[in-house]
Tab-separated table of C-alpha atoms in Angstrom:
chain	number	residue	atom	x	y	z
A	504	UNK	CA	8.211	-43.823	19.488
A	505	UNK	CA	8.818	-40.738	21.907
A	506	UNK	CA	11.810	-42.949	23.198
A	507	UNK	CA	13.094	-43.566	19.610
A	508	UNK	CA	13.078	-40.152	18.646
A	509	UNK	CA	14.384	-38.632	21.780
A	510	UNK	CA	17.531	-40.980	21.834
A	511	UNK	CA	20.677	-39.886	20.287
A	512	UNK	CA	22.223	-40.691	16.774
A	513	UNK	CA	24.778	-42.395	15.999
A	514	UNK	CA	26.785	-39.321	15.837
A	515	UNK	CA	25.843	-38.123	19.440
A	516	UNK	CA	23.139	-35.706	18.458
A	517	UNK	CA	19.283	-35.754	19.058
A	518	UNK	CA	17.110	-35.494	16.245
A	519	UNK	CA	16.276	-32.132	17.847
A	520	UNK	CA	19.989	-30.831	17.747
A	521	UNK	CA	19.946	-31.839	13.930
A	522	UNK	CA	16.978	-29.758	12.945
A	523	UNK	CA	18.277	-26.415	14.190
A	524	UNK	CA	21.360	-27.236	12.584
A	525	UNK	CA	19.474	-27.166	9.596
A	526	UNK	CA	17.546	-23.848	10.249
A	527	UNK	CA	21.040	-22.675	10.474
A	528	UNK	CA	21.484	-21.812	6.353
A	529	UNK	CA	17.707	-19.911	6.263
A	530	UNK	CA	18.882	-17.854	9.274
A	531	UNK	CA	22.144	-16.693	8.201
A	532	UNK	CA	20.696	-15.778	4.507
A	533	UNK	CA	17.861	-13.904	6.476
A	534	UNK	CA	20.781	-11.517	8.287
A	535	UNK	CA	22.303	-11.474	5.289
A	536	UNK	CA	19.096	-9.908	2.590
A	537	UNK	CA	17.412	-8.289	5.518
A	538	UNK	CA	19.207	-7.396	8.678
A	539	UNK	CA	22.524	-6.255	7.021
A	540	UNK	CA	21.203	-4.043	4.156
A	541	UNK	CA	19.253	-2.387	7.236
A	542	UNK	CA	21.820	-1.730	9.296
A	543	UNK	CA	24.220	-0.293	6.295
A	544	UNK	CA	21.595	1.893	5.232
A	545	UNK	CA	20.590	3.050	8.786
A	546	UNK	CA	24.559	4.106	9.372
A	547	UNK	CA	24.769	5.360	5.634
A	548	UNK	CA	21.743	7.914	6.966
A	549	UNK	CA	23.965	9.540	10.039
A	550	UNK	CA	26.985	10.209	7.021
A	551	UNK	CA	27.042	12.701	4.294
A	552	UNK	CA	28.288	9.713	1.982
A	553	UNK	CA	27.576	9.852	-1.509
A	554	UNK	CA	28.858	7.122	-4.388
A	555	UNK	CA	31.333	9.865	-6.072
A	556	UNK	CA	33.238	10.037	-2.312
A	557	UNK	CA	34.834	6.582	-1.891
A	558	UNK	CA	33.900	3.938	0.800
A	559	UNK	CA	31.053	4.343	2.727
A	560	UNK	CA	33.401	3.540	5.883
A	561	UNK	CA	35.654	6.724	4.466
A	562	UNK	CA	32.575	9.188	5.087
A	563	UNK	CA	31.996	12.180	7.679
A	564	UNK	CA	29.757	10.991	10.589
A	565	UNK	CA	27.246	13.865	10.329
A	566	UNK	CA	24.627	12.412	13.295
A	567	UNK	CA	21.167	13.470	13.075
A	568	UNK	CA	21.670	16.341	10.468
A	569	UNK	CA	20.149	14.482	7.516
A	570	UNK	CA	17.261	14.130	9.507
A	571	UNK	CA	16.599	17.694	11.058
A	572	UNK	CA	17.450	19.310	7.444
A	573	UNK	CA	14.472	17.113	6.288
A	574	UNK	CA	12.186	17.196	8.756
A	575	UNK	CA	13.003	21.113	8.854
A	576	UNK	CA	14.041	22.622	5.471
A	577	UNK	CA	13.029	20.206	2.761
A	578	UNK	CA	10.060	21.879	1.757
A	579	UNK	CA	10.282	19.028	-1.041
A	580	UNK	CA	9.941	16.164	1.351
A	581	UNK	CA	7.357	17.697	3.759
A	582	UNK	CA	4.911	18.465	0.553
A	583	UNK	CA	5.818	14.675	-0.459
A	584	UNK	CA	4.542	13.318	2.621
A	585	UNK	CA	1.683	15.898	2.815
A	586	UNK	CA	0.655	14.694	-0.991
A	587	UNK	CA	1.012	10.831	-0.229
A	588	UNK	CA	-1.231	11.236	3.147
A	589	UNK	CA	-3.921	12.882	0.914
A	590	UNK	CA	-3.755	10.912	-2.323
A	591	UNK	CA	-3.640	7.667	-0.058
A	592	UNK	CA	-6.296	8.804	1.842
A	593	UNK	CA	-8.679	9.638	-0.716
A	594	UNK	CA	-7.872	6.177	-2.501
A	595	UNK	CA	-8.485	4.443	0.699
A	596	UNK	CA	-11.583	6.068	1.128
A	597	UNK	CA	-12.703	5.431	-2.884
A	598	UNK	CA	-11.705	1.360	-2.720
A	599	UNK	CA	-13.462	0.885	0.699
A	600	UNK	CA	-16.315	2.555	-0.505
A	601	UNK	CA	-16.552	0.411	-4.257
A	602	UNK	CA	-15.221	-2.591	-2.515
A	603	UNK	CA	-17.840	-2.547	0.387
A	604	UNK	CA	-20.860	-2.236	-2.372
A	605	UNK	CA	-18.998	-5.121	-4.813
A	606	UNK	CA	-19.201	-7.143	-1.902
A	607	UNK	CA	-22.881	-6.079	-0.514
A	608	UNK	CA	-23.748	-7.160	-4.466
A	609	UNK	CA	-22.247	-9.843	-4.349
A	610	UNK	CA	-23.943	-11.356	-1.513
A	611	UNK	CA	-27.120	-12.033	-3.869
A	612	UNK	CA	-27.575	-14.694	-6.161
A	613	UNK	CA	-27.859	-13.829	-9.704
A	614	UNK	CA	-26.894	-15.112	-13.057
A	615	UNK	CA	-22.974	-14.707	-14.677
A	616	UNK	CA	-21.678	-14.313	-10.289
A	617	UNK	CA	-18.823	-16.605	-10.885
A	618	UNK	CA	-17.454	-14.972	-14.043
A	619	UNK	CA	-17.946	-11.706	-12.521
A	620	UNK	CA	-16.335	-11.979	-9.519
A	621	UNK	CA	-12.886	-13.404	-11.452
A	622	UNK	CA	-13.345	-10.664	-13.663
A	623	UNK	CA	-13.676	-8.148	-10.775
A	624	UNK	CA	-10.435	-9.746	-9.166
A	625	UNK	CA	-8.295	-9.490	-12.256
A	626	UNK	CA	-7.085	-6.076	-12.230
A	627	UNK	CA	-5.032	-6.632	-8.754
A	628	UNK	CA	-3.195	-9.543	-10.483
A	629	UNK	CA	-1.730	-7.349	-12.856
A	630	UNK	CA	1.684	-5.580	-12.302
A	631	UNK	CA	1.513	-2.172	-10.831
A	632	UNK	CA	4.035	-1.350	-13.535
A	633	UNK	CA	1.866	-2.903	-16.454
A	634	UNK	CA	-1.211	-0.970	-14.646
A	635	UNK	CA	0.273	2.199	-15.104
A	636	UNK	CA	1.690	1.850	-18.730
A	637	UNK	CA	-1.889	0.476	-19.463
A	638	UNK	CA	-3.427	4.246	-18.107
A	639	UNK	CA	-0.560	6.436	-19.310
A	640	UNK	CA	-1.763	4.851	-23.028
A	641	UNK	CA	-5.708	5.772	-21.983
A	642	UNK	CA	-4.782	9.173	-20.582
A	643	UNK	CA	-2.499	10.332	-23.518
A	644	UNK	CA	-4.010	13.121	-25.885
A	645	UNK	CA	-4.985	11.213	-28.197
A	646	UNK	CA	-6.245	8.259	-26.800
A	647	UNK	CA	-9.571	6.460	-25.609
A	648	UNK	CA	-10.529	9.075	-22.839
A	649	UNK	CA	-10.135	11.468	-24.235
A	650	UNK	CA	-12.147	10.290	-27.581
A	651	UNK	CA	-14.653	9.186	-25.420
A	652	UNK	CA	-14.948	12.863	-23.872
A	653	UNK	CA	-14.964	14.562	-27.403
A	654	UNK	CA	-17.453	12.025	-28.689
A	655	UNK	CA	-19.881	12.829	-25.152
A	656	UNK	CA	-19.405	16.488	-24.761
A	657	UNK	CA	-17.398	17.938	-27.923
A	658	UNK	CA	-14.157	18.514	-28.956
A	659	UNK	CA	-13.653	21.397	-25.859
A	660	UNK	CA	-13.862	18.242	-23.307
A	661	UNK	CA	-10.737	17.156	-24.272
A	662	UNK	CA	-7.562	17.775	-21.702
A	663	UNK	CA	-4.096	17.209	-21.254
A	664	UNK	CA	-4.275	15.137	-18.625
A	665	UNK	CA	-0.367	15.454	-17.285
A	666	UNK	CA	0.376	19.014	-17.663
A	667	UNK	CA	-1.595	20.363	-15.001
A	668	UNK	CA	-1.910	19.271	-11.472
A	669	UNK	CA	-5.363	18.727	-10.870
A	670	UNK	CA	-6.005	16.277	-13.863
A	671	UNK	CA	-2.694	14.461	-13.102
A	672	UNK	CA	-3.526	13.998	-9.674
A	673	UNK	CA	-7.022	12.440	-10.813
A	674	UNK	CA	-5.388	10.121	-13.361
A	675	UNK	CA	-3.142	8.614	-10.188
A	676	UNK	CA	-5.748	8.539	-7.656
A	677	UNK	CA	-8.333	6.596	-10.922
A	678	UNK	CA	-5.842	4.279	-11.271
A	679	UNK	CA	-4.440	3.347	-8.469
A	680	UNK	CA	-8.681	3.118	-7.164
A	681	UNK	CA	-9.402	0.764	-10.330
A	682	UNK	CA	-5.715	-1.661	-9.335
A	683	UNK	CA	-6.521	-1.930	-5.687
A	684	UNK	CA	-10.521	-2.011	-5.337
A	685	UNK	CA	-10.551	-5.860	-5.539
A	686	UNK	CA	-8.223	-6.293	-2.667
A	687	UNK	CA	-11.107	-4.715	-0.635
A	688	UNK	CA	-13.569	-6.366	-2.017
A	689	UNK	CA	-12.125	-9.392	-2.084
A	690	UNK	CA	-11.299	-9.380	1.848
A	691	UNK	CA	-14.728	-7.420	2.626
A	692	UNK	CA	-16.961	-9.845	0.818
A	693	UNK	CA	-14.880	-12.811	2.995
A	694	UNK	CA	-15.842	-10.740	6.005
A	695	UNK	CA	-19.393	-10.528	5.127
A	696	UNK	CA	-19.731	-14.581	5.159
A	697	UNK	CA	-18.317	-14.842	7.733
A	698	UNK	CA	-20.901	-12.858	9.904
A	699	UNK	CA	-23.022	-14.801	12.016
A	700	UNK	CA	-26.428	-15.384	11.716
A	701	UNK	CA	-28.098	-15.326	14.832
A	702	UNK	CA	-27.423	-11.669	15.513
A	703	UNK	CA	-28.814	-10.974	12.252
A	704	UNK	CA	-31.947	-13.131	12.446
A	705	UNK	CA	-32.973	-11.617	16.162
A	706	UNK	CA	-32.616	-8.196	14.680
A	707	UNK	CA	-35.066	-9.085	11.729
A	708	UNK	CA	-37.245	-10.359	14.729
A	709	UNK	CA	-37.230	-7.721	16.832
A	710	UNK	CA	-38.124	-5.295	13.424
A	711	UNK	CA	-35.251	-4.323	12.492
A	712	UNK	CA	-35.141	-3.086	8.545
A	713	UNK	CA	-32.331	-4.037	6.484
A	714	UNK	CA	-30.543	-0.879	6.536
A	715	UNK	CA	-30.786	-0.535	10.398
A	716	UNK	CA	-29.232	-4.823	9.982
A	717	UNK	CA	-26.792	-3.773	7.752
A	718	UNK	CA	-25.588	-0.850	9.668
A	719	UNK	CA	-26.058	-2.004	13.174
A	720	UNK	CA	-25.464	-5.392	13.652
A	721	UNK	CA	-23.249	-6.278	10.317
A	722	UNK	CA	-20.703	-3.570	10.118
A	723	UNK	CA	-19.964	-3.319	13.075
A	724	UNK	CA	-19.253	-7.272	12.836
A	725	UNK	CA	-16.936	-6.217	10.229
A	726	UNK	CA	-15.128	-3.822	11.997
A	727	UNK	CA	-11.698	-6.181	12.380
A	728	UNK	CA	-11.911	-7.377	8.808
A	729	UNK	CA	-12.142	-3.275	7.756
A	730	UNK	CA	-9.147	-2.551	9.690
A	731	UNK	CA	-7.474	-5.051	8.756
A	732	UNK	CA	-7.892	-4.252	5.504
A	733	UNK	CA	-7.263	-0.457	5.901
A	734	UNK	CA	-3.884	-1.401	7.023
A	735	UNK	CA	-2.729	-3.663	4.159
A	736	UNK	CA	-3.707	-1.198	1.814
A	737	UNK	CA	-2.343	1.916	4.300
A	738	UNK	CA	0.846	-0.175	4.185
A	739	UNK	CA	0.943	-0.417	0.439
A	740	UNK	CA	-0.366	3.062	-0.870
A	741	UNK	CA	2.150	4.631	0.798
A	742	UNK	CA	4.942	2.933	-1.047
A	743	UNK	CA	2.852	4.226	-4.138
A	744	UNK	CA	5.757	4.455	-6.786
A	745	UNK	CA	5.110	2.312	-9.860
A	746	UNK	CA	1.726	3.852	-11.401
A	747	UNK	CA	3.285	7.491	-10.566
A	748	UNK	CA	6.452	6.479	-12.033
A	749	UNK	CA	4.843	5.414	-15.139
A	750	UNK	CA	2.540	8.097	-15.406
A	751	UNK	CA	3.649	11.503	-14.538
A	752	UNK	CA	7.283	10.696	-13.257
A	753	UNK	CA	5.846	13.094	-10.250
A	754	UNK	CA	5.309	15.921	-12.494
A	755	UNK	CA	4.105	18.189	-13.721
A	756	UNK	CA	6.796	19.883	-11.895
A	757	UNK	CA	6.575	18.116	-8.055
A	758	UNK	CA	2.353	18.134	-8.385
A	759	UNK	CA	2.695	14.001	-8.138
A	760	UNK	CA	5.703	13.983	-6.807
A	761	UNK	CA	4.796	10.850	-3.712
A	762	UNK	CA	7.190	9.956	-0.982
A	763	UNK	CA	8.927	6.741	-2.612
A	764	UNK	CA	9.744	8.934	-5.854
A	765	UNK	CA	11.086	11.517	-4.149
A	766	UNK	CA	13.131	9.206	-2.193
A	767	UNK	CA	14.354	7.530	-5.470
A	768	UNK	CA	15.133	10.574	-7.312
A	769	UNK	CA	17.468	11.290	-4.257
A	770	UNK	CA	19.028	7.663	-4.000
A	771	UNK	CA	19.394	7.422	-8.180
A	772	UNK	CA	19.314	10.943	-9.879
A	773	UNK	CA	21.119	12.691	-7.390
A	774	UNK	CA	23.632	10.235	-5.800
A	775	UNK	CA	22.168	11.453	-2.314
A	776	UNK	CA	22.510	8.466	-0.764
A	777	UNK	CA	22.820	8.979	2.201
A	778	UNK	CA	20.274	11.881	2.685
A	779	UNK	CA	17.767	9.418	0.596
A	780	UNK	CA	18.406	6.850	3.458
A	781	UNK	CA	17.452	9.484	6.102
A	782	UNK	CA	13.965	9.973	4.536
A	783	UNK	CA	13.385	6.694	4.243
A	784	UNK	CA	13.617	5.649	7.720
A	785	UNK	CA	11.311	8.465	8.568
A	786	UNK	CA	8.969	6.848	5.944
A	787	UNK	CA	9.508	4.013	8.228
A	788	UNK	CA	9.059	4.999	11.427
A	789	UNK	CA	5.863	6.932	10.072
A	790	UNK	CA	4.631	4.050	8.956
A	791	UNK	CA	5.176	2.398	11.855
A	792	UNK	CA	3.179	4.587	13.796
A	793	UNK	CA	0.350	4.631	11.304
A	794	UNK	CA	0.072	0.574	11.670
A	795	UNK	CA	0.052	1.234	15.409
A	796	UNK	CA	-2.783	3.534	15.267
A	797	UNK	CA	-4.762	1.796	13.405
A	798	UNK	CA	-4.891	-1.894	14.563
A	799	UNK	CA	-5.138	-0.156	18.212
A	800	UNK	CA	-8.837	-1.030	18.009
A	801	UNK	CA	-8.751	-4.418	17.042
A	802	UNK	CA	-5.950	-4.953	19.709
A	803	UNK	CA	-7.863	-3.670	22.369
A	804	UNK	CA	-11.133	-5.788	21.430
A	805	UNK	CA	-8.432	-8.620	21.652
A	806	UNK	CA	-7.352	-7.859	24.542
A	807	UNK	CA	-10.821	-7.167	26.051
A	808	UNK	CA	-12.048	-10.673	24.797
A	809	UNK	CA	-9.463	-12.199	27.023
């Protein structure tokens, strides 16, 4: 058989020969949708081109000025970046922290687990975009939060929950916690199965209490399933857009303002295309070195276990 399929056709090339040829199409429409756009938008960020000033190929060559007027005088896109690291971080923290228990929970037996954990999962199925229209509805002045708060603590407990920072900033971080907790959950409660159980059993038997299990000899099991998980979500919560976008369009004024609206106001409100493409390949390369960072644990642990 290794004979047959080794020999050529009857048009002179090897079986071999034919399959790259048809790996050829995928390839060239991968350059085409990935590389290319990249490359355009990564010389549209050294011009001062805009859509109102002709071809792109027509603009000034401006080098590396986009990039030192953001990273040095756009107060806008510095407090952007400083509001998406904090919001992101808090979130990360709140999901890990609900996901983790979810998944300790569900690690017992008790009645209605199967239609619980489907109806746990749901909300990560839905459309960011749906998820935010859904909580812009809740959060309005009128609407079930803030009846719920009138009907609980009086009629003084009502807000209005997008014209001041602070709420605003608690109805993003709430919802964007209640979308995403199931992802950690979901990969969390796959990591806790997956632990072992002979390190667990010799702790029991050498007296160990289930705290000093869980926290000693489980977690730190866990530790490349919660990075791992950290950096999906890192990678994701920093593209925040859709809930924000839906919600508070980054206001009031800039108090919501994240990193991908900011970008898109540039790119779509303002015609700064150019500039826009600047910021986001420092998104980019941020985000780069954020992934770096944080799977350099897990890497080394690879690398040690070789």
């Amino acid at each position: 058989m290794t004979q047959i399929a080794s020999t050529p056709t009857s048009k002179g090339l090897s079986n071999k020969a034919i399959a790259r040829i048809f790996t050829v199409p995928g390839q060239v429409v991968s350059v085409l949708v990935l590389v290319m756009p990249l490359l355009v938008a990564l010389y549209m960020s050294f011009t001062d081109w805009s859509p109102t000033r002709g071809s792109l190929f027509d603009a000034g060559f401006t080098g590396f000025e986009n990039y030192s007027e953001l990273l040095i005088w756009d107060t806008r896109f510095i407090y952007a970046v400083i509001r998406t690291f904090l919001i992101s971080t808090v979130c990360l923290c709140l999901e890990f922290s609900f996901g983790l228990g979810l998944a300790v929970l569900f690690m017992r037996k008790f009645r209605g687990k199967s239609v619980l954990f489907s109806a746990f999962l749901t909300p990560m199925m839905i459309l960011p975009v749906v998820v935010g229209y859904i909580f812009w509805m809740l959060f309005q002045s009128n609407g079930p939060i803030n009846q719920v708060l009138e009907f609980m603590f009086g009629a003084e407990a009502m807000m209005d929950w997008f014209k001041s920072a602070p709420p605003a900033i608690f109805a993003v971080i709430l919802t964007e916690v209640w979308h995403w907790t199931p992802l950690f959950f979901l990969i969390l409660l796959s990591g806790l199965n997956s632990v072992p159980e002979n390190p667990v059993r010799a702790a029991v038997i050498l007296g160990a209490n289930p705290r000093q299990v869980f926290w000693r000899v489980i977690m730190p099991t866990l530790k490349p399933v919660i990075i791992v998980a950290f950096v999906i979500r890192a990678m994701e919560v920093i593209k925040l857009f859709d809930e924000v976008f839906m919600l508070t369009r980054g206001g009031p004024g800039s108090s919501t303002e994240t990193i991908s609206l900011y970008i898109y106001k540039l790119a779509f409100n303002d015609f700064q295309l150019a500039y826009g493409a600047a910021a986001a390949f420092l998104v980019l390369v941020g985000s780069l070195l954020l992934v770096h960072m944080l799977l350099a644990p897990v890497r080394d642990q690879l690398l040690e276990g070789k």
